[in-house]
């Protein structure tokens, strides 16, 4: 991996922006799979500005590699002040652009963040749980919830 990219990722990991759950969010989106271990959840809060609905703030949680954390951190800053339509028009590559070009094996990190953003901005997406379901307030709830227990057996 490029040294400049490694430095930017390390900087984002050491000083992540907007990491954690957001109380009072207007929308939440989650993407990924507990089976493979990569998951991103994004919270969005909107406000009215000049007669338009814009993203006031965003936060995230992730189970994933350092690159996913770095992209999510950058993306939450990048989408602030954008309308939902403007944010939806952004690709994972654009959300990760401040890091520089990602190597092929890390492109999925930008795609995960893009997917969480799209999930939060999907029609009907809210921060409220659907009737008959329990709220999963943290990504850990999704990650560990309803997973069959696994037993590890060491072979001689």
PDB file of C-alpha atoms in Angstrom:
ATOM      1  CA  UNK A   1       0.000   0.000   0.000  1.00  0.00           C
ATOM      2  CA  UNK A   2       1.208   3.498  -0.866  1.00  0.00           C
ATOM      3  CA  UNK A   3       3.021   5.249   2.038  1.00  0.00           C
ATOM      4  CA  UNK A   4       1.004   8.454   1.623  1.00  0.00           C
ATOM      5  CA  UNK A   5      -2.233   6.446   1.788  1.00  0.00           C
ATOM      6  CA  UNK A   6      -0.994   4.613   4.885  1.00  0.00           C
ATOM      7  CA  UNK A   7      -0.213   7.942   6.569  1.00  0.00           C
ATOM      8  CA  UNK A   8      -3.637   9.392   5.734  1.00  0.00           C
ATOM      9  CA  UNK A   9      -5.362   6.247   7.038  1.00  0.00           C
ATOM     10  CA  UNK A  10      -3.280   6.354  10.229  1.00  0.00           C
ATOM     11  CA  UNK A  11      -4.204  10.030  10.711  1.00  0.00           C
ATOM     12  CA  UNK A  12      -7.902   9.232  10.253  1.00  0.00           C
ATOM     13  CA  UNK A  13      -7.663   6.302  12.699  1.00  0.00           C
ATOM     14  CA  UNK A  14      -5.843   8.377  15.317  1.00  0.00           C
ATOM     15  CA  UNK A  15      -8.347  11.244  15.007  1.00  0.00           C
ATOM     16  CA  UNK A  16     -11.607   9.773  13.700  1.00  0.00           C
ATOM     17  CA  UNK A  17     -14.390  12.252  13.082  1.00  0.00           C
ATOM     18  CA  UNK A  18     -18.012  11.551  13.987  1.00  0.00           C
ATOM     19  CA  UNK A  19     -17.512   8.004  15.249  1.00  0.00           C
ATOM     20  CA  UNK A  20     -20.300   6.555  17.357  1.00  0.00           C
ATOM     21  CA  UNK A  21     -24.048   6.403  17.684  1.00  0.00           C
ATOM     22  CA  UNK A  22     -26.067   9.580  17.214  1.00  0.00           C
ATOM     23  CA  UNK A  23     -28.973  10.247  19.539  1.00  0.00           C
ATOM     24  CA  UNK A  24     -31.927  11.848  17.831  1.00  0.00           C
ATOM     25  CA  UNK A  25     -30.869  10.818  14.331  1.00  0.00           C
ATOM     26  CA  UNK A  26     -33.441  11.207  11.573  1.00  0.00           C
ATOM     27  CA  UNK A  27     -32.217   8.188   9.595  1.00  0.00           C
ATOM     28  CA  UNK A  28     -29.953   5.185  10.051  1.00  0.00           C
ATOM     29  CA  UNK A  29     -28.501   2.900   7.404  1.00  0.00           C
ATOM     30  CA  UNK A  30     -26.591  -0.338   7.825  1.00  0.00           C
ATOM     31  CA  UNK A  31     -24.755  -2.385   5.258  1.00  0.00           C
ATOM     32  CA  UNK A  32     -22.519  -5.433   5.421  1.00  0.00           C
ATOM     33  CA  UNK A  33     -22.595  -8.885   6.850  1.00  0.00           C
ATOM     34  CA  UNK A  34     -21.755 -10.252  10.262  1.00  0.00           C
ATOM     35  CA  UNK A  35     -20.728 -13.448   8.465  1.00  0.00           C
ATOM     36  CA  UNK A  36     -17.788 -11.795   6.692  1.00  0.00           C
ATOM     37  CA  UNK A  37     -17.130  -9.245   9.441  1.00  0.00           C
ATOM     38  CA  UNK A  38     -17.399  -6.006   7.457  1.00  0.00           C
ATOM     39  CA  UNK A  39     -20.299  -3.790   8.537  1.00  0.00           C
ATOM     40  CA  UNK A  40     -20.924  -0.043   8.515  1.00  0.00           C
ATOM     41  CA  UNK A  41     -23.801   1.835  10.132  1.00  0.00           C
ATOM     42  CA  UNK A  42     -24.380   5.521   9.448  1.00  0.00           C
ATOM     43  CA  UNK A  43     -26.642   7.945  11.323  1.00  0.00           C
ATOM     44  CA  UNK A  44     -27.913  11.146   9.691  1.00  0.00           C
ATOM     45  CA  UNK A  45     -29.490  14.294  11.108  1.00  0.00           C
ATOM     46  CA  UNK A  46     -31.149  16.768   8.732  1.00  0.00           C
ATOM     47  CA  UNK A  47     -32.006  20.447   8.896  1.00  0.00           C
ATOM     48  CA  UNK A  48     -33.732  22.986   6.679  1.00  0.00           C
ATOM     49  CA  UNK A  49     -31.381  25.432   4.984  1.00  0.00           C
ATOM     50  CA  UNK A  50     -32.592  27.970   2.416  1.00  0.00           C
ATOM     51  CA  UNK A  51     -35.766  25.950   1.922  1.00  0.00           C
ATOM     52  CA  UNK A  52     -33.854  22.696   1.299  1.00  0.00           C
ATOM     53  CA  UNK A  53     -33.363  19.616   3.417  1.00  0.00           C
ATOM     54  CA  UNK A  54     -29.626  19.163   4.022  1.00  0.00           C
ATOM     55  CA  UNK A  55     -27.488  16.833   6.100  1.00  0.00           C
ATOM     56  CA  UNK A  56     -26.646  18.664   9.310  1.00  0.00           C
ATOM     57  CA  UNK A  57     -24.421  15.946  10.720  1.00  0.00           C
ATOM     58  CA  UNK A  58     -23.545  12.300  10.266  1.00  0.00           C
ATOM     59  CA  UNK A  59     -21.879   9.688  12.423  1.00  0.00           C
ATOM     60  CA  UNK A  60     -20.835   6.073  11.945  1.00  0.00           C
ATOM     61  CA  UNK A  61     -19.816   2.803  13.517  1.00  0.00           C
ATOM     62  CA  UNK A  62     -17.974   0.061  11.732  1.00  0.00           C
ATOM     63  CA  UNK A  63     -16.680  -3.430  12.113  1.00  0.00           C
ATOM     64  CA  UNK A  64     -14.090  -3.479   9.407  1.00  0.00           C
ATOM     65  CA  UNK A  65     -10.549  -2.612   8.598  1.00  0.00           C
ATOM     66  CA  UNK A  66      -8.772   0.670   9.232  1.00  0.00           C
ATOM     67  CA  UNK A  67      -9.486   1.819   5.686  1.00  0.00           C
ATOM     68  CA  UNK A  68     -13.254   1.476   6.263  1.00  0.00           C
ATOM     69  CA  UNK A  69     -12.942   3.572   9.428  1.00  0.00           C
ATOM     70  CA  UNK A  70     -10.921   6.210   7.582  1.00  0.00           C
ATOM     71  CA  UNK A  71     -13.360   6.383   4.647  1.00  0.00           C
ATOM     72  CA  UNK A  72     -16.391   6.590   6.961  1.00  0.00           C
ATOM     73  CA  UNK A  73     -14.742   9.338   9.002  1.00  0.00           C
ATOM     74  CA  UNK A  74     -13.978  11.374   5.888  1.00  0.00           C
ATOM     75  CA  UNK A  75     -17.397  10.728   4.362  1.00  0.00           C
ATOM     76  CA  UNK A  76     -19.295  12.014   7.407  1.00  0.00           C
ATOM     77  CA  UNK A  77     -17.449  15.316   7.044  1.00  0.00           C
ATOM     78  CA  UNK A  78     -17.809  15.419   3.266  1.00  0.00           C
ATOM     79  CA  UNK A  79     -21.596  14.981   3.178  1.00  0.00           C
ATOM     80  CA  UNK A  80     -22.317  17.676   5.767  1.00  0.00           C
ATOM     81  CA  UNK A  81     -24.337  20.474   4.165  1.00  0.00           C
ATOM     82  CA  UNK A  82     -25.300  18.388   1.141  1.00  0.00           C
ATOM     83  CA  UNK A  83     -28.864  17.600   0.149  1.00  0.00           C
ATOM     84  CA  UNK A  84     -29.824  13.923   0.188  1.00  0.00           C
ATOM     85  CA  UNK A  85     -29.772  13.976  -3.628  1.00  0.00           C
ATOM     86  CA  UNK A  86     -26.236  15.408  -3.688  1.00  0.00           C
ATOM     87  CA  UNK A  87     -25.052  12.813  -1.154  1.00  0.00           C
ATOM     88  CA  UNK A  88     -26.703   9.972  -3.093  1.00  0.00           C
ATOM     89  CA  UNK A  89     -24.868  11.071  -6.235  1.00  0.00           C
ATOM     90  CA  UNK A  90     -21.500  10.436  -4.532  1.00  0.00           C
ATOM     91  CA  UNK A  91     -19.700   7.165  -5.195  1.00  0.00           C
ATOM     92  CA  UNK A  92     -17.552   5.239  -2.764  1.00  0.00           C
ATOM     93  CA  UNK A  93     -14.570   6.472  -4.749  1.00  0.00           C
ATOM     94  CA  UNK A  94     -15.626  10.090  -4.233  1.00  0.00           C
ATOM     95  CA  UNK A  95     -16.257   9.517  -0.518  1.00  0.00           C
ATOM     96  CA  UNK A  96     -12.709   8.130  -0.186  1.00  0.00           C
ATOM     97  CA  UNK A  97     -11.065  10.653  -2.541  1.00  0.00           C
ATOM     98  CA  UNK A  98      -9.261  12.592   0.213  1.00  0.00           C
ATOM     99  CA  UNK A  99      -7.291   9.444   1.031  1.00  0.00           C
ATOM    100  CA  UNK A 100      -6.115   9.113  -2.546  1.00  0.00           C
ATOM    101  CA  UNK A 101      -6.647   6.125  -4.822  1.00  0.00           C
ATOM    102  CA  UNK A 102      -7.412   2.988  -2.829  1.00  0.00           C
ATOM    103  CA  UNK A 103      -5.670  -0.236  -3.812  1.00  0.00           C
ATOM    104  CA  UNK A 104      -7.979  -2.799  -5.459  1.00  0.00           C
ATOM    105  CA  UNK A 105      -8.272  -4.891  -2.289  1.00  0.00           C
ATOM    106  CA  UNK A 106      -9.551  -1.833  -0.341  1.00  0.00           C
ATOM    107  CA  UNK A 107     -12.088  -0.452  -2.831  1.00  0.00           C
ATOM    108  CA  UNK A 108     -14.839  -2.373  -1.014  1.00  0.00           C
ATOM    109  CA  UNK A 109     -14.273  -0.092   2.014  1.00  0.00           C
ATOM    110  CA  UNK A 110     -15.529   2.906   0.063  1.00  0.00           C
ATOM    111  CA  UNK A 111     -18.368   0.806  -1.313  1.00  0.00           C
ATOM    112  CA  UNK A 112     -19.412  -0.208   2.215  1.00  0.00           C
ATOM    113  CA  UNK A 113     -19.563   3.430   3.327  1.00  0.00           C
ATOM    114  CA  UNK A 114     -21.464   4.353   0.166  1.00  0.00           C
ATOM    115  CA  UNK A 115     -23.893   1.493   0.877  1.00  0.00           C
ATOM    116  CA  UNK A 116     -24.518   2.637   4.461  1.00  0.00           C
ATOM    117  CA  UNK A 117     -25.156   6.186   3.235  1.00  0.00           C
ATOM    118  CA  UNK A 118     -27.546   4.941   0.534  1.00  0.00           C
ATOM    119  CA  UNK A 119     -29.310   2.757   3.104  1.00  0.00           C
ATOM    120  CA  UNK A 120     -29.809   5.752   5.422  1.00  0.00           C
ATOM    121  CA  UNK A 121     -31.081   7.892   2.535  1.00  0.00           C
ATOM    122  CA  UNK A 122     -33.368   5.213   1.089  1.00  0.00           C
ATOM    123  CA  UNK A 123     -37.035   6.162   0.839  1.00  0.00           C
ATOM    124  CA  UNK A 124     -38.724   5.345   4.119  1.00  0.00           C
ATOM    125  CA  UNK A 125     -35.466   4.991   6.074  1.00  0.00           C
ATOM    126  CA  UNK A 126     -35.839   6.308   9.599  1.00  0.00           C
ATOM    127  CA  UNK A 127     -34.075   6.009  12.904  1.00  0.00           C
ATOM    128  CA  UNK A 128     -37.203   4.473  14.437  1.00  0.00           C
ATOM    129  CA  UNK A 129     -37.506   0.681  14.522  1.00  0.00           C
ATOM    130  CA  UNK A 130     -40.336  -0.860  12.508  1.00  0.00           C
ATOM    131  CA  UNK A 131     -43.369  -2.044  14.464  1.00  0.00           C
ATOM    132  CA  UNK A 132     -42.845  -5.452  16.020  1.00  0.00           C
ATOM    133  CA  UNK A 133     -39.056  -5.239  15.968  1.00  0.00           C
ATOM    134  CA  UNK A 134     -36.661  -4.343  18.698  1.00  0.00           C
ATOM    135  CA  UNK A 135     -34.297  -1.434  18.156  1.00  0.00           C
ATOM    136  CA  UNK A 136     -30.695  -2.322  17.417  1.00  0.00           C
ATOM    137  CA  UNK A 137     -29.061   0.849  18.687  1.00  0.00           C
ATOM    138  CA  UNK A 138     -25.518  -0.198  18.060  1.00  0.00           C
ATOM    139  CA  UNK A 139     -23.771  -1.994  15.298  1.00  0.00           C
ATOM    140  CA  UNK A 140     -22.639  -4.537  17.884  1.00  0.00           C
ATOM    141  CA  UNK A 141     -26.298  -5.489  18.373  1.00  0.00           C
ATOM    142  CA  UNK A 142     -26.532  -6.289  14.661  1.00  0.00           C
ATOM    143  CA  UNK A 143     -23.159  -7.957  14.590  1.00  0.00           C
ATOM    144  CA  UNK A 144     -23.812 -10.316  17.475  1.00  0.00           C
ATOM    145  CA  UNK A 145     -27.602 -10.561  17.441  1.00  0.00           C
ATOM    146  CA  UNK A 146     -29.337 -13.706  16.268  1.00  0.00           C
ATOM    147  CA  UNK A 147     -26.120 -15.382  15.222  1.00  0.00           C
ATOM    148  CA  UNK A 148     -25.874 -19.090  15.880  1.00  0.00           C
ATOM    149  CA  UNK A 149     -23.278 -19.888  18.471  1.00  0.00           C
ATOM    150  CA  UNK A 150     -20.131 -21.458  17.167  1.00  0.00           C
ATOM    151  CA  UNK A 151     -17.962 -23.964  18.862  1.00  0.00           C
ATOM    152  CA  UNK A 152     -14.273 -24.097  18.101  1.00  0.00           C
ATOM    153  CA  UNK A 153     -12.682 -27.513  18.264  1.00  0.00           C
ATOM    154  CA  UNK A 154      -8.904 -27.782  18.162  1.00  0.00           C
ATOM    155  CA  UNK A 155      -7.551 -30.769  16.295  1.00  0.00           C
ATOM    156  CA  UNK A 156      -4.472 -32.626  17.426  1.00  0.00           C
TER     157      UNK A 156
END
